[in-house]
Amino acid sequence: MKDPTAVERANLLNMAKLSIKGLIESALSFGRTLDSDYPPLQQFFVVMEHCLKHGLKVKKSFLSYNKTIWGPLELVEKLYPEAEEIGASVRDLPGLKTPLGRARAWLRLALMQKKMADYLRCLIIQRDLLSEFYEYHALMMEEEGAVIVGLLVGLNVIDANLCVKGEDLDSQVGVIDFSMYLKNEDDIGNKERNVQIAAILDQKNYVEELNRQLNSTVSSLHSRVDSLEKSNTKLIEELAIAKNNIIKLQEENHQLRSENKLILMKTQQHLEVTKVDVETELQTYKCSRQGLDEMYSDARRQLRDESQLRQDVENELAVQVSMKHEIELAVKLLEKDVHEKQDTLISLRQQLEEVRAINIEMYQKLQGSEDGLKEKNEIISRLEEKTNKITTAMKQLEQRLQQAERAHMEVEGGDEKYLQECLSKSAGLQQRITQKEQQLARLETDLKIEREWRQALQEDLQREKDTTALLRDSTQQASGLKEEFLNLQDENQQLKKIYHEQEQALQELGNKLSESKLKIEDIKEANKALQGLVWLKDKEATHCKLCEKEFSLSKRKHHCRNCGEIFCNACSDNELPLPSSPKPVRVCDSCHALLIQSCSSTLP
C-alpha cells in the first residue's frame, strides 16, 4: 500500500502543473492582461491555497482551532525585505478580517508583482522555520514544494490586473473544479467560440481606444492652434517693439561713432603738434651739438700744436741741461705747466665727451615719456656741476698762467745777468734764448686763444641752459597734452563700454527674434557688398599675399577686415577701427599703412 500523504502530494503537484500550464496557455492565446474574473486564474489561486494548506499544523486556542496559511506567508517579510510592502498593504486593506483573506490577498499581490516564486523559494530554503507551521510530511517540506516553486517562475510572463479591495476574500470557498482540466468535444467547440468572441471584443476595444486617441489629438491640436495664434500675436508685437529699439540703437551707435571719430581727430592733431615741437627742439639741439663738435676739433688741433711745441722745448732743454741749472729749473716749471695744460685739456676732452653723451641721452629721452623729465633734471644738474668744475678749472689755469708769467720774468732777469757775464763765452746762446723767447710769445698767444675758447664755452653753456629751460617748458606742455590724451582715452573706453552693453542687448533681442536677426544679417551683407569687399575662402588661399610663404599648422590663415585677402599672422598683426566696425579689427600691413596715410592727410 502507498502512503496516502505521498499520494496527496502527487495529486496536488499534478493539479498545480495543470493549472499553471492552462493559465499560461490561455493568457498567451488571449494576448491581454488577466482580470480577477478569469476562471483559470481563480482555479490557480484555489490550487495554490490547497498546496499551502497541506500538512499545516493545527494551533489550539481557547475558543477554536486555528489552521491558516497566513503564518508562514507572514514569515516571508523577515526573510525577504522587499516583501514588507506586500505585508503592509495587506494589513491596510479595510475589507479583510480573517487571516485566510489576508493570505489570499497576499497571493494576488505577489502574482501582480511577479515575485511569487522568489517569495516561496525563501520559505522552502528555511525548513527549520517552516517546521513550526508544517508537519514533516507536508508538501512545502518535501521535494514537490521545490518543483511547484520552479513551475511558478513561468507565471512571470503573465500580466495580471487584479482588484483586491472590492472582492470578498474572507467568505470564498476554495473548491477545485476538475471539469476545467477534463477535455470534451463540447468544451473544444465552446473554447473556439470563446476565442472568436474574445477576438471580436479585442477588435472592438481597439477601435474604441483609437477613437478616444483621435478625439484627444483633435482637442490638443485645437488648443495648440489657439496657443500658437496667441503667441504669434505676441511675437508680432515684440517684433515691432524690437524693430523700434533696433532703430534707436542704430541711431545712438551712429552718434557714438561720429563722436569717436571727432575724438580721434583731436587726439591726432594734438599728437602732430607735439611732434612738430619735438622736431624743432631736435633741430636746435643738433645745431648746438655741431657747434660743440667744432669747438672740440679746434681744441684737438691746439693740443696737437702744443704737443709739438712741447717736444721742441724738451729737445732744447736736453741740450742746455749741462750748461745752465737755472734754465733747467725754468724749463722744468714750463714742462710742469705744459703737463698741467695737457691734463686740463684731457679733462676738458672727457667733459666734452660726457656732454656729448648727455646730449645723446637727452635726445633719446625726449622721445620717451614722463621718465624723461626726471632724467633731464638729473642731466641738467650734472651739466651745472660740470660747468662749475669747468669754471674752477679755468680759474686754476689763470692762476697757473700768472705763476708761469712770474717765473718767466724771473728767468728773463736771470738770463740777462747770465748773458752779461757770459757774452764773451758764447754768442750762440743768445740766438737760442731769442728762439725761446719767440716760443714763449707763441705760448702767450696760445693762452690768449684758450681764454677766448673758455669764454666761448661759457656762452655755449648759457645757451644750453636756455635750451634746457625751453625743453622743460616743452616737457610740461607734453605732460599736459598727455593728461588730456589719457582723459580722452578714458572717455573713449567709457563709450566703448556703453557700446558693448548695447551690443549685448542687441544680441539678446536677436536670440529671441530670429527673423529680425536674419534681416540684420542681410543688411550687413548688403553693406559689405556696397563697400566692395571680396571675402576670400580659406580653401582658395595657400600662400600669404605679402610674404608669399605657404600656410601650415604653425603659420595659420587670417583675413584682413579691410581688403578681404588672407595673410599670415606676421603680415596681419595690426588692429585699427574701420568705418564698418568701431572696434579695432585685424588689418594687413599694406591696409594699415594706407589707412594711416589717409588719416594723416585728412588731419590739418
Coordinates of C-alpha atoms in Angstrom, one line a residue:
M1 CA 0.0 0.0 0.0
K2 CA 1.2 3.5 -0.9
D3 CA 1.5 6.3 1.7
P4 CA -1.7 8.4 1.5
T5 CA 0.2 11.6 2.2
A6 CA 2.6 10.9 -0.8
V7 CA -0.5 10.3 -3.0
E8 CA -1.9 13.6 -1.8
R9 CA 1.3 15.4 -2.6
A10 CA 1.4 13.8 -6.1
N11 CA -2.1 14.9 -6.8
L12 CA -1.6 18.4 -5.7
L13 CA 1.6 18.6 -7.8
N14 CA -0.2 17.4 -10.9
M15 CA -3.1 19.8 -10.3
A16 CA -0.6 22.7 -9.9
K17 CA 1.1 21.6 -13.1
L18 CA -2.2 21.6 -15.0
S19 CA -3.4 24.9 -13.6
I20 CA -0.2 26.7 -14.2
K21 CA 0.1 25.3 -17.8
G22 CA -3.5 26.1 -18.6
L23 CA -3.2 29.6 -17.2
I24 CA -0.1 30.3 -19.2
E25 CA -1.6 28.9 -22.5
S26 CA -4.9 30.7 -22.1
A27 CA -3.2 34.0 -21.3
L28 CA -0.9 33.8 -24.3
S29 CA -3.8 32.8 -26.6
F30 CA -5.9 35.8 -25.5
G31 CA -2.9 38.1 -25.5
R32 CA -4.2 40.6 -22.9
T33 CA -4.0 41.2 -19.2
L34 CA -5.9 38.9 -16.9
D35 CA -8.7 40.1 -14.6
S36 CA -9.9 38.7 -11.3
D37 CA -13.0 37.2 -13.0
Y38 CA -10.9 34.9 -15.3
P39 CA -11.8 31.3 -14.3
P40 CA -8.4 29.6 -14.8
L41 CA -6.8 32.4 -12.6
Q42 CA -9.4 31.7 -9.9
Q43 CA -8.7 28.0 -10.0
F44 CA -4.9 28.7 -9.8
F45 CA -5.4 30.5 -6.6
V46 CA -7.5 27.7 -5.2
V47 CA -4.9 25.1 -6.1
M48 CA -2.1 27.2 -4.5
E49 CA -4.3 27.6 -1.4
H50 CA -4.6 23.7 -1.1
C51 CA -0.9 23.3 -1.7
L52 CA 0.0 25.7 1.1
K53 CA -2.6 24.1 3.5
H54 CA -1.3 20.6 3.0
G55 CA 0.4 19.4 6.2
L56 CA -0.3 22.6 8.1
K57 CA -0.2 22.2 11.9
V58 CA -3.3 23.0 13.9
K59 CA -2.9 25.6 16.6
K60 CA -5.3 25.2 19.5
S61 CA -6.8 28.3 21.2
F62 CA -9.3 28.8 24.0
L63 CA -12.2 29.3 21.6
S64 CA -11.5 27.2 18.5
Y65 CA -8.8 25.5 16.4
N66 CA -6.7 27.8 14.1
K67 CA -5.5 26.4 10.8
T68 CA -4.4 29.2 8.3
I69 CA -1.6 29.8 5.9
W70 CA -1.1 33.5 6.9
G71 CA 1.5 32.5 9.4
P72 CA 4.1 31.1 7.0
L73 CA 3.4 33.9 4.5
E74 CA 3.9 36.5 7.1
L75 CA 7.3 34.9 7.8
V76 CA 8.4 36.0 4.3
E77 CA 8.7 39.6 5.5
K78 CA 11.6 38.7 7.8
L79 CA 13.4 36.5 5.1
Y80 CA 12.9 38.8 2.1
P81 CA 12.9 42.6 2.9
E82 CA 11.1 43.5 -0.4
A83 CA 8.0 41.6 0.8
E84 CA 7.4 44.2 3.6
E85 CA 5.4 46.4 1.2
I86 CA 3.0 43.5 0.4
G87 CA 2.5 42.7 4.1
A88 CA 1.9 46.4 5.0
S89 CA -0.6 46.8 2.1
V90 CA -2.4 43.6 3.0
R91 CA -2.8 44.8 6.6
D92 CA -4.1 48.2 5.5
L93 CA -6.9 46.7 3.3
P94 CA -10.2 47.6 5.0
G95 CA -12.4 44.6 4.0
L96 CA -10.2 41.8 5.3
K97 CA -11.0 40.4 8.7
T98 CA -9.7 36.8 8.7
P99 CA -6.1 35.5 8.3
L100 CA -7.3 33.4 5.3
G101 CA -8.5 36.5 3.5
R102 CA -5.2 38.2 4.1
A103 CA -3.3 35.2 2.7
R104 CA -5.5 35.2 -0.4
A105 CA -4.8 38.9 -0.9
W106 CA -1.1 38.3 -0.4
L107 CA -1.1 35.6 -3.2
R108 CA -2.8 38.0 -5.6
L109 CA -0.4 40.9 -4.9
A110 CA 2.6 38.6 -5.2
L111 CA 1.3 37.5 -8.7
M112 CA 0.9 41.1 -9.8
Q113 CA 4.4 41.8 -8.7
K114 CA 5.7 38.7 -10.5
K115 CA 7.7 37.7 -7.4
M116 CA 5.6 34.8 -6.0
A117 CA 8.3 32.2 -6.9
D118 CA 11.0 34.3 -5.2
Y119 CA 9.0 34.7 -2.0
L120 CA 8.1 31.0 -1.8
R121 CA 11.7 29.9 -2.5
C122 CA 12.8 31.8 0.6
L123 CA 10.3 29.8 2.6
I124 CA 11.4 26.4 1.2
I125 CA 15.1 27.1 1.9
Q126 CA 14.4 27.9 5.6
R127 CA 12.9 24.5 6.6
D128 CA 13.8 24.9 10.2
L129 CA 11.4 27.9 10.4
L130 CA 8.7 26.1 8.4
S131 CA 8.8 23.1 10.8
E132 CA 7.0 25.4 13.3
F133 CA 4.0 25.6 10.9
Y134 CA 4.0 22.4 8.8
E135 CA 4.3 18.6 9.6
Y136 CA 7.3 16.7 8.4
H137 CA 5.2 15.1 5.5
A138 CA 3.8 18.4 4.2
L139 CA 4.1 19.4 0.6
M140 CA 6.2 22.5 1.5
M141 CA 8.6 20.4 3.4
E142 CA 9.2 17.8 0.6
E143 CA 10.6 17.9 -2.9
E144 CA 7.2 18.6 -4.5
G145 CA 7.2 22.1 -3.0
A146 CA 10.5 22.9 -4.8
V147 CA 9.0 21.6 -8.1
I148 CA 6.0 23.9 -7.7
V149 CA 8.2 26.9 -6.9
G150 CA 10.1 26.1 -10.1
L151 CA 6.8 26.0 -12.1
L152 CA 5.8 29.3 -10.7
V153 CA 8.7 31.1 -12.4
G154 CA 6.8 30.7 -15.7
L155 CA 4.0 32.9 -14.4
N156 CA 6.3 36.0 -14.7
V157 CA 5.2 36.1 -18.4
I158 CA 1.6 36.9 -17.5
D159 CA 0.4 40.4 -16.7
A160 CA -2.4 40.4 -14.1
N161 CA -4.6 43.3 -13.1
L162 CA -6.5 42.3 -10.0
C163 CA -8.7 44.4 -7.8
V164 CA -8.3 43.2 -4.3
K165 CA -10.3 45.9 -2.5
G166 CA -13.7 45.0 -4.0
E167 CA -13.5 41.2 -3.5
D168 CA -14.9 39.3 -0.5
L169 CA -11.8 37.1 0.1
D170 CA -12.9 36.1 3.6
S171 CA -16.0 34.1 2.6
Q172 CA -14.8 32.5 -0.6
V173 CA -15.0 28.6 -0.8
G174 CA -11.8 27.1 -2.2
V175 CA -13.0 24.1 -4.2
I176 CA -11.1 22.7 -7.2
D177 CA -13.1 22.5 -10.4
F178 CA -11.8 19.4 -12.2
S179 CA -14.1 19.9 -15.2
M180 CA -11.8 22.7 -16.5
Y181 CA -9.0 20.2 -16.9
L182 CA -11.1 17.3 -18.5
K183 CA -11.3 17.8 -22.2
N184 CA -14.6 17.1 -24.2
E185 CA -15.8 17.9 -27.7
D186 CA -18.4 20.4 -26.4
D187 CA -15.7 22.1 -24.5
I188 CA -13.4 22.3 -27.6
G189 CA -16.3 24.0 -29.5
N190 CA -17.0 26.3 -26.7
K191 CA -13.3 27.2 -26.5
E192 CA -13.3 28.1 -30.2
R193 CA -16.3 30.2 -29.8
N194 CA -14.8 31.9 -26.8
V195 CA -11.7 32.6 -28.8
Q196 CA -13.7 34.2 -31.6
I197 CA -15.8 36.3 -29.2
A198 CA -12.6 37.4 -27.4
A199 CA -11.0 38.4 -30.7
I200 CA -14.2 40.4 -31.6
L201 CA -14.1 42.1 -28.2
D202 CA -10.5 42.9 -28.6
Q203 CA -11.1 44.5 -32.0
K204 CA -14.0 46.5 -30.5
N205 CA -11.8 47.7 -27.6
Y206 CA -9.0 48.6 -30.1
V207 CA -11.4 50.7 -32.3
E208 CA -12.8 52.4 -29.2
E209 CA -9.3 53.3 -28.0
L210 CA -8.4 54.6 -31.4
N211 CA -11.4 56.8 -31.4
R212 CA -10.5 58.1 -28.0
Q213 CA -7.0 58.8 -29.0
L214 CA -8.1 60.7 -32.2
N215 CA -10.5 62.8 -30.1
S216 CA -7.8 63.7 -27.7
T217 CA -5.4 64.5 -30.5
V218 CA -8.0 66.8 -32.2
S219 CA -8.7 68.6 -28.9
S220 CA -4.9 69.0 -28.3
L221 CA -4.5 70.3 -31.8
H222 CA -7.2 72.9 -31.3
S223 CA -5.6 74.0 -28.1
R224 CA -2.2 74.2 -29.8
V225 CA -3.7 76.3 -32.7
D226 CA -5.1 78.7 -30.1
S227 CA -1.9 79.0 -28.2
L228 CA 0.1 79.4 -31.5
E229 CA -2.2 82.2 -32.6
K230 CA -1.8 84.0 -29.2
S231 CA 2.0 83.5 -29.3
N232 CA 2.1 84.7 -32.9
T233 CA 0.3 88.0 -32.0
K234 CA 2.7 88.4 -29.0
L235 CA 5.7 87.8 -31.3
I236 CA 4.4 90.3 -33.8
E237 CA 4.1 92.9 -31.1
E238 CA 7.5 92.1 -29.7
L239 CA 8.9 92.3 -33.3
A240 CA 7.5 95.8 -33.7
I241 CA 9.0 96.9 -30.3
A242 CA 12.3 95.2 -31.2
K243 CA 12.4 97.0 -34.5
N244 CA 11.9 100.3 -32.9
N245 CA 14.5 99.6 -30.3
I246 CA 17.0 98.5 -33.0
I247 CA 16.4 101.7 -35.0
K248 CA 17.0 103.8 -31.8
L249 CA 20.1 101.8 -31.0
Q250 CA 21.4 102.2 -34.5
E251 CA 21.0 106.0 -34.3
E252 CA 22.8 106.0 -31.0
N253 CA 25.5 103.8 -32.5
H254 CA 26.0 106.3 -35.4
Q255 CA 26.2 109.2 -32.9
L256 CA 28.8 107.4 -30.8
R257 CA 30.8 106.5 -33.9
S258 CA 30.8 110.2 -35.1
E259 CA 31.9 111.3 -31.6
N260 CA 34.6 108.7 -31.5
K261 CA 35.9 109.9 -34.9
L262 CA 36.0 113.5 -33.6
I263 CA 37.9 112.4 -30.5
L264 CA 40.4 110.5 -32.7
M265 CA 40.9 113.5 -35.0
K266 CA 41.5 115.8 -32.0
T267 CA 44.0 113.4 -30.4
Q268 CA 45.8 113.0 -33.7
Q269 CA 46.0 116.8 -34.1
H270 CA 47.5 117.2 -30.6
L271 CA 50.0 114.4 -31.4
E272 CA 51.1 116.1 -34.6
V273 CA 51.5 119.5 -32.8
T274 CA 53.7 117.8 -30.2
K275 CA 55.7 116.0 -33.0
V276 CA 56.4 119.4 -34.7
D277 CA 57.6 120.9 -31.4
V278 CA 59.8 117.9 -30.7
E279 CA 61.3 118.2 -34.2
T280 CA 62.1 121.9 -33.8
E281 CA 63.7 121.2 -30.5
L282 CA 65.8 118.4 -32.0
Q283 CA 66.9 120.7 -34.8
T284 CA 68.1 123.3 -32.3
Y285 CA 69.8 120.6 -30.3
K286 CA 71.6 119.4 -33.4
C287 CA 72.8 122.9 -34.2
S288 CA 74.2 123.3 -30.7
R289 CA 75.8 119.9 -31.0
Q290 CA 77.5 120.9 -34.3
G291 CA 79.0 124.0 -32.5
L292 CA 80.3 121.8 -29.8
D293 CA 81.9 119.4 -32.3
E294 CA 83.6 122.3 -34.0
M295 CA 85.0 123.5 -30.6
Y296 CA 86.1 120.0 -29.9
S297 CA 88.0 119.8 -33.2
D298 CA 89.7 123.2 -32.5
A299 CA 90.8 122.1 -29.1
R300 CA 92.2 118.9 -30.6
R301 CA 94.2 120.9 -33.1
Q302 CA 95.6 123.1 -30.3
L303 CA 96.5 120.0 -28.4
R304 CA 98.5 118.7 -31.4
D305 CA 100.3 122.1 -31.8
E306 CA 101.1 122.2 -28.1
S307 CA 102.4 118.6 -28.1
Q308 CA 104.7 119.5 -31.0
L309 CA 105.9 122.6 -29.1
R310 CA 106.5 120.5 -26.0
Q311 CA 108.7 118.1 -27.9
D312 CA 110.8 121.0 -29.3
V313 CA 111.2 122.6 -25.9
E314 CA 112.2 119.2 -24.4
N315 CA 114.9 118.8 -27.1
E316 CA 116.3 122.3 -26.5
L317 CA 116.2 121.8 -22.7
A318 CA 118.1 118.5 -23.1
V319 CA 120.9 120.4 -24.9
Q320 CA 121.0 123.2 -22.3
V321 CA 120.9 120.9 -19.1
S322 CA 124.7 120.8 -18.9
M323 CA 125.2 124.5 -19.3
K324 CA 122.7 126.1 -17.0
H325 CA 120.9 124.7 -13.9
E326 CA 118.7 127.8 -13.5
I327 CA 117.5 127.4 -17.1
E328 CA 116.7 123.7 -16.4
L329 CA 114.6 124.8 -13.4
A330 CA 112.7 127.3 -15.6
V331 CA 112.3 124.6 -18.3
K332 CA 111.0 122.1 -15.7
L333 CA 108.5 124.7 -14.5
L334 CA 107.4 125.2 -18.1
E335 CA 107.2 121.5 -18.6
K336 CA 105.1 121.2 -15.4
D337 CA 102.8 123.9 -16.8
V338 CA 102.6 122.1 -20.1
H339 CA 101.7 118.8 -18.4
E340 CA 99.1 120.6 -16.3
K341 CA 97.7 122.1 -19.5
Q342 CA 97.6 118.7 -21.1
D343 CA 95.8 117.3 -18.1
T344 CA 93.3 120.1 -18.2
L345 CA 92.9 119.6 -21.9
I346 CA 92.3 115.9 -21.4
S347 CA 89.8 116.6 -18.7
L348 CA 88.1 119.1 -21.0
R349 CA 88.1 116.5 -23.7
Q350 CA 86.5 114.0 -21.3
Q351 CA 84.0 116.6 -20.2
L352 CA 83.1 117.4 -23.9
E353 CA 82.6 113.6 -24.5
E354 CA 80.4 113.4 -21.4
V355 CA 78.5 116.5 -22.6
R356 CA 78.1 114.8 -26.0
A357 CA 76.9 111.5 -24.4
I358 CA 74.5 113.5 -22.2
N359 CA 73.1 115.3 -25.2
I360 CA 72.6 112.0 -26.9
E361 CA 70.8 110.7 -23.9
M362 CA 68.7 113.9 -23.8
Y363 CA 67.7 113.3 -27.4
Q364 CA 66.7 109.7 -26.7
K365 CA 64.8 110.7 -23.6
L366 CA 62.9 113.4 -25.4
Q367 CA 61.3 110.6 -27.4
G368 CA 60.3 108.8 -24.2
S369 CA 57.5 109.5 -21.7
E370 CA 57.4 111.0 -18.2
D371 CA 60.6 109.2 -17.1
G372 CA 62.5 111.5 -19.4
L373 CA 61.6 114.5 -17.3
K374 CA 63.4 113.1 -14.3
E375 CA 66.4 112.1 -16.3
K376 CA 66.6 115.6 -17.9
N377 CA 66.6 117.1 -14.5
E378 CA 69.4 114.9 -13.5
I379 CA 71.3 115.7 -16.7
I380 CA 70.8 119.5 -16.0
S381 CA 72.2 119.1 -12.5
R382 CA 75.2 117.2 -13.9
L383 CA 75.7 120.0 -16.5
E384 CA 75.6 122.6 -13.8
E385 CA 78.1 120.7 -11.7
K386 CA 80.4 120.3 -14.8
T387 CA 80.1 124.0 -15.6
N388 CA 81.1 124.7 -12.1
K389 CA 84.1 122.3 -12.5
I390 CA 85.0 124.0 -15.8
T391 CA 84.9 127.4 -14.2
T392 CA 87.1 126.2 -11.3
A393 CA 89.5 124.6 -13.8
M394 CA 89.6 127.8 -15.8
K395 CA 90.4 129.8 -12.6
Q396 CA 93.2 127.3 -11.8
L397 CA 94.6 127.7 -15.4
E398 CA 94.6 131.5 -15.0
Q399 CA 96.5 131.2 -11.7
R400 CA 99.0 128.8 -13.2
L401 CA 99.4 131.2 -16.2
Q402 CA 100.1 134.1 -13.8
Q403 CA 102.7 131.9 -12.0
A404 CA 104.2 131.0 -15.3
E405 CA 104.5 134.6 -16.3
R406 CA 106.2 135.4 -13.0
A407 CA 108.6 132.5 -13.4
H408 CA 109.2 133.7 -17.0
M409 CA 110.0 137.2 -15.7
E410 CA 112.4 135.8 -13.1
V411 CA 114.0 133.6 -15.8
E412 CA 114.4 136.6 -18.1
G413 CA 116.1 138.6 -15.3
G414 CA 118.5 135.7 -14.5
D415 CA 119.1 135.2 -18.2
E416 CA 120.1 138.9 -18.7
K417 CA 122.5 138.7 -15.8
Y418 CA 123.9 135.4 -17.1
L419 CA 124.2 136.8 -20.6
Q420 CA 126.1 139.9 -19.4
E421 CA 128.5 137.6 -17.6
C422 CA 128.8 135.1 -20.4
L423 CA 128.8 137.4 -23.5
S424 CA 132.4 136.5 -24.1
K425 CA 131.9 132.8 -23.7
S426 CA 129.1 132.0 -26.3
A427 CA 127.3 134.1 -28.8
G428 CA 125.3 131.1 -29.9
L429 CA 123.4 131.0 -26.6
Q430 CA 121.9 134.4 -27.4
Q431 CA 120.3 133.1 -30.5
R432 CA 118.8 130.1 -28.6
I433 CA 117.5 132.4 -25.9
T434 CA 115.9 134.6 -28.6
Q435 CA 114.3 131.4 -30.0
K436 CA 113.0 130.5 -26.6
E437 CA 111.5 134.0 -26.2
Q438 CA 109.7 133.5 -29.5
Q439 CA 108.4 130.2 -28.2
L440 CA 107.2 131.9 -25.0
A441 CA 105.4 134.5 -27.2
R442 CA 103.7 131.7 -29.0
L443 CA 102.7 130.2 -25.7
E444 CA 101.2 133.5 -24.6
T445 CA 99.2 133.7 -27.9
D446 CA 98.0 130.1 -27.2
L447 CA 97.0 131.1 -23.7
K448 CA 95.0 134.0 -25.2
I449 CA 93.3 131.6 -27.6
E450 CA 92.5 129.3 -24.6
R451 CA 90.9 132.3 -22.8
E452 CA 88.8 133.1 -25.8
W453 CA 87.8 129.5 -26.1
R454 CA 86.8 129.4 -22.4
Q455 CA 84.6 132.4 -23.0
A456 CA 83.0 130.7 -26.0
L457 CA 82.4 127.6 -23.8
Q458 CA 80.7 129.7 -21.2
E459 CA 78.5 131.3 -23.8
D460 CA 77.7 127.7 -25.1
L461 CA 76.8 126.6 -21.6
Q462 CA 74.5 129.6 -21.2
R463 CA 72.8 128.6 -24.5
E464 CA 72.5 125.0 -23.3
K465 CA 70.9 126.3 -20.0
D466 CA 68.4 128.3 -22.1
T467 CA 67.7 125.2 -24.3
T468 CA 67.2 123.1 -21.1
A469 CA 64.7 125.6 -19.8
L470 CA 62.9 125.5 -23.2
L471 CA 62.9 121.7 -23.0
R472 CA 61.4 121.8 -19.5
D473 CA 58.6 124.0 -20.8
S474 CA 58.0 121.7 -23.7
T475 CA 58.0 118.6 -21.4
Q476 CA 55.5 120.3 -19.2
Q477 CA 53.3 121.0 -22.2
A478 CA 53.8 117.4 -23.4
S479 CA 52.7 116.2 -19.9
G480 CA 49.6 118.4 -20.1
L481 CA 48.9 117.0 -23.6
K482 CA 49.4 113.5 -22.2
E483 CA 46.9 114.0 -19.4
E484 CA 44.4 115.3 -22.0
F485 CA 45.1 112.3 -24.1
L486 CA 44.6 109.9 -21.1
N487 CA 41.3 111.7 -20.3
L488 CA 40.2 111.2 -23.9
Q489 CA 41.2 107.6 -23.7
D490 CA 39.1 107.1 -20.6
E491 CA 36.1 108.8 -22.3
N492 CA 36.7 106.5 -25.3
Q493 CA 36.8 103.4 -23.1
Q494 CA 33.5 104.5 -21.4
L495 CA 31.9 105.0 -24.8
K496 CA 33.2 101.5 -25.8
K497 CA 31.7 100.0 -22.7
I498 CA 28.3 101.6 -23.4
Y499 CA 28.7 100.4 -27.0
H500 CA 29.4 96.8 -25.8
E501 CA 26.4 96.9 -23.5
Q502 CA 24.2 98.0 -26.3
E503 CA 25.6 95.2 -28.5
Q504 CA 24.8 92.7 -25.8
A505 CA 21.3 94.0 -25.6
L506 CA 21.0 93.7 -29.4
Q507 CA 22.3 90.1 -29.2
E508 CA 19.7 89.1 -26.6
L509 CA 17.0 90.6 -28.8
G510 CA 18.4 88.8 -31.8
N511 CA 18.3 85.5 -29.9
K512 CA 14.6 85.9 -29.1
L513 CA 13.7 87.2 -32.6
S514 CA 15.3 85.0 -35.3
E515 CA 13.5 86.8 -38.1
S516 CA 14.9 90.2 -37.1
K517 CA 18.4 88.7 -36.8
L518 CA 18.2 87.4 -40.3
K519 CA 17.1 90.8 -41.6
I520 CA 20.1 92.5 -39.8
E521 CA 22.5 89.9 -41.3
D522 CA 21.0 90.7 -44.7
I523 CA 21.6 94.4 -44.1
K524 CA 25.2 93.7 -43.0
E525 CA 25.8 91.6 -46.1
A526 CA 24.3 94.4 -48.3
N527 CA 26.6 96.9 -46.6
K528 CA 29.6 94.7 -47.2
A529 CA 28.6 94.3 -50.9
L530 CA 28.3 98.1 -51.2
Q531 CA 31.8 98.5 -49.7
G532 CA 33.1 96.3 -52.5
L533 CA 34.8 93.8 -50.2
V534 CA 35.7 90.4 -51.7
W535 CA 36.0 87.9 -48.8
L536 CA 38.3 85.1 -50.0
K537 CA 37.6 81.5 -48.9
D538 CA 40.1 79.6 -46.9
K539 CA 40.4 76.8 -49.4
E540 CA 41.4 79.3 -52.2
A541 CA 44.4 80.7 -50.3
T542 CA 47.5 78.5 -49.9
H543 CA 50.2 81.2 -49.6
C544 CA 50.4 84.6 -47.8
K545 CA 49.8 87.5 -50.3
L546 CA 52.7 89.7 -48.8
C547 CA 55.5 87.3 -47.8
E548 CA 54.3 84.5 -50.2
K549 CA 55.0 81.8 -47.5
E550 CA 52.9 78.7 -47.5
F551 CA 50.3 78.2 -44.8
S552 CA 50.7 75.3 -42.3
L553 CA 49.7 74.4 -38.8
S554 CA 52.2 76.8 -37.3
K555 CA 51.6 79.6 -39.9
R556 CA 47.8 80.0 -39.8
K557 CA 45.4 82.0 -42.1
H558 CA 44.0 85.4 -41.1
H559 CA 41.5 87.6 -43.1
C560 CA 42.1 91.3 -43.5
R561 CA 38.8 93.1 -42.5
N562 CA 39.5 95.9 -44.9
C563 CA 40.5 94.2 -48.2
G564 CA 39.2 90.7 -47.5
E565 CA 42.5 89.0 -48.5
I566 CA 44.2 86.2 -46.5
F567 CA 47.6 86.8 -44.8
C568 CA 49.8 85.1 -42.2
N569 CA 50.0 86.4 -38.6
A570 CA 53.2 88.3 -39.1
C571 CA 51.7 90.2 -42.0
S572 CA 48.4 91.0 -40.3
D573 CA 49.1 91.7 -36.7
N574 CA 47.7 95.3 -36.8
E575 CA 44.4 96.5 -35.5
L576 CA 42.5 99.6 -36.5
P577 CA 38.9 100.8 -36.2
L578 CA 37.2 100.7 -39.6
P579 CA 34.0 102.6 -40.7
S580 CA 32.1 99.3 -40.8
S581 CA 33.1 98.4 -37.3
P582 CA 34.0 100.8 -34.4
K583 CA 36.1 98.1 -32.7
P584 CA 39.7 97.6 -33.6
V585 CA 39.9 94.7 -36.0
R586 CA 42.7 92.8 -37.8
V587 CA 44.2 94.6 -40.8
C588 CA 47.1 93.7 -43.1
D589 CA 50.3 95.7 -43.2
S590 CA 49.5 97.4 -46.6
C591 CA 46.0 98.4 -45.5
H592 CA 47.4 99.6 -42.2
A593 CA 49.9 101.9 -43.9
L594 CA 47.3 103.2 -46.4
L595 CA 44.8 104.0 -43.6
I596 CA 47.4 105.8 -41.5
Q597 CA 48.4 107.9 -44.5
S598 CA 44.8 108.7 -45.3
C599 CA 44.2 109.7 -41.6
S600 CA 47.4 111.9 -41.6
S601 CA 46.4 113.6 -44.9
T602 CA 42.9 114.4 -43.7
L603 CA 44.3 116.0 -40.4
P604 CA 45.2 119.7 -40.6

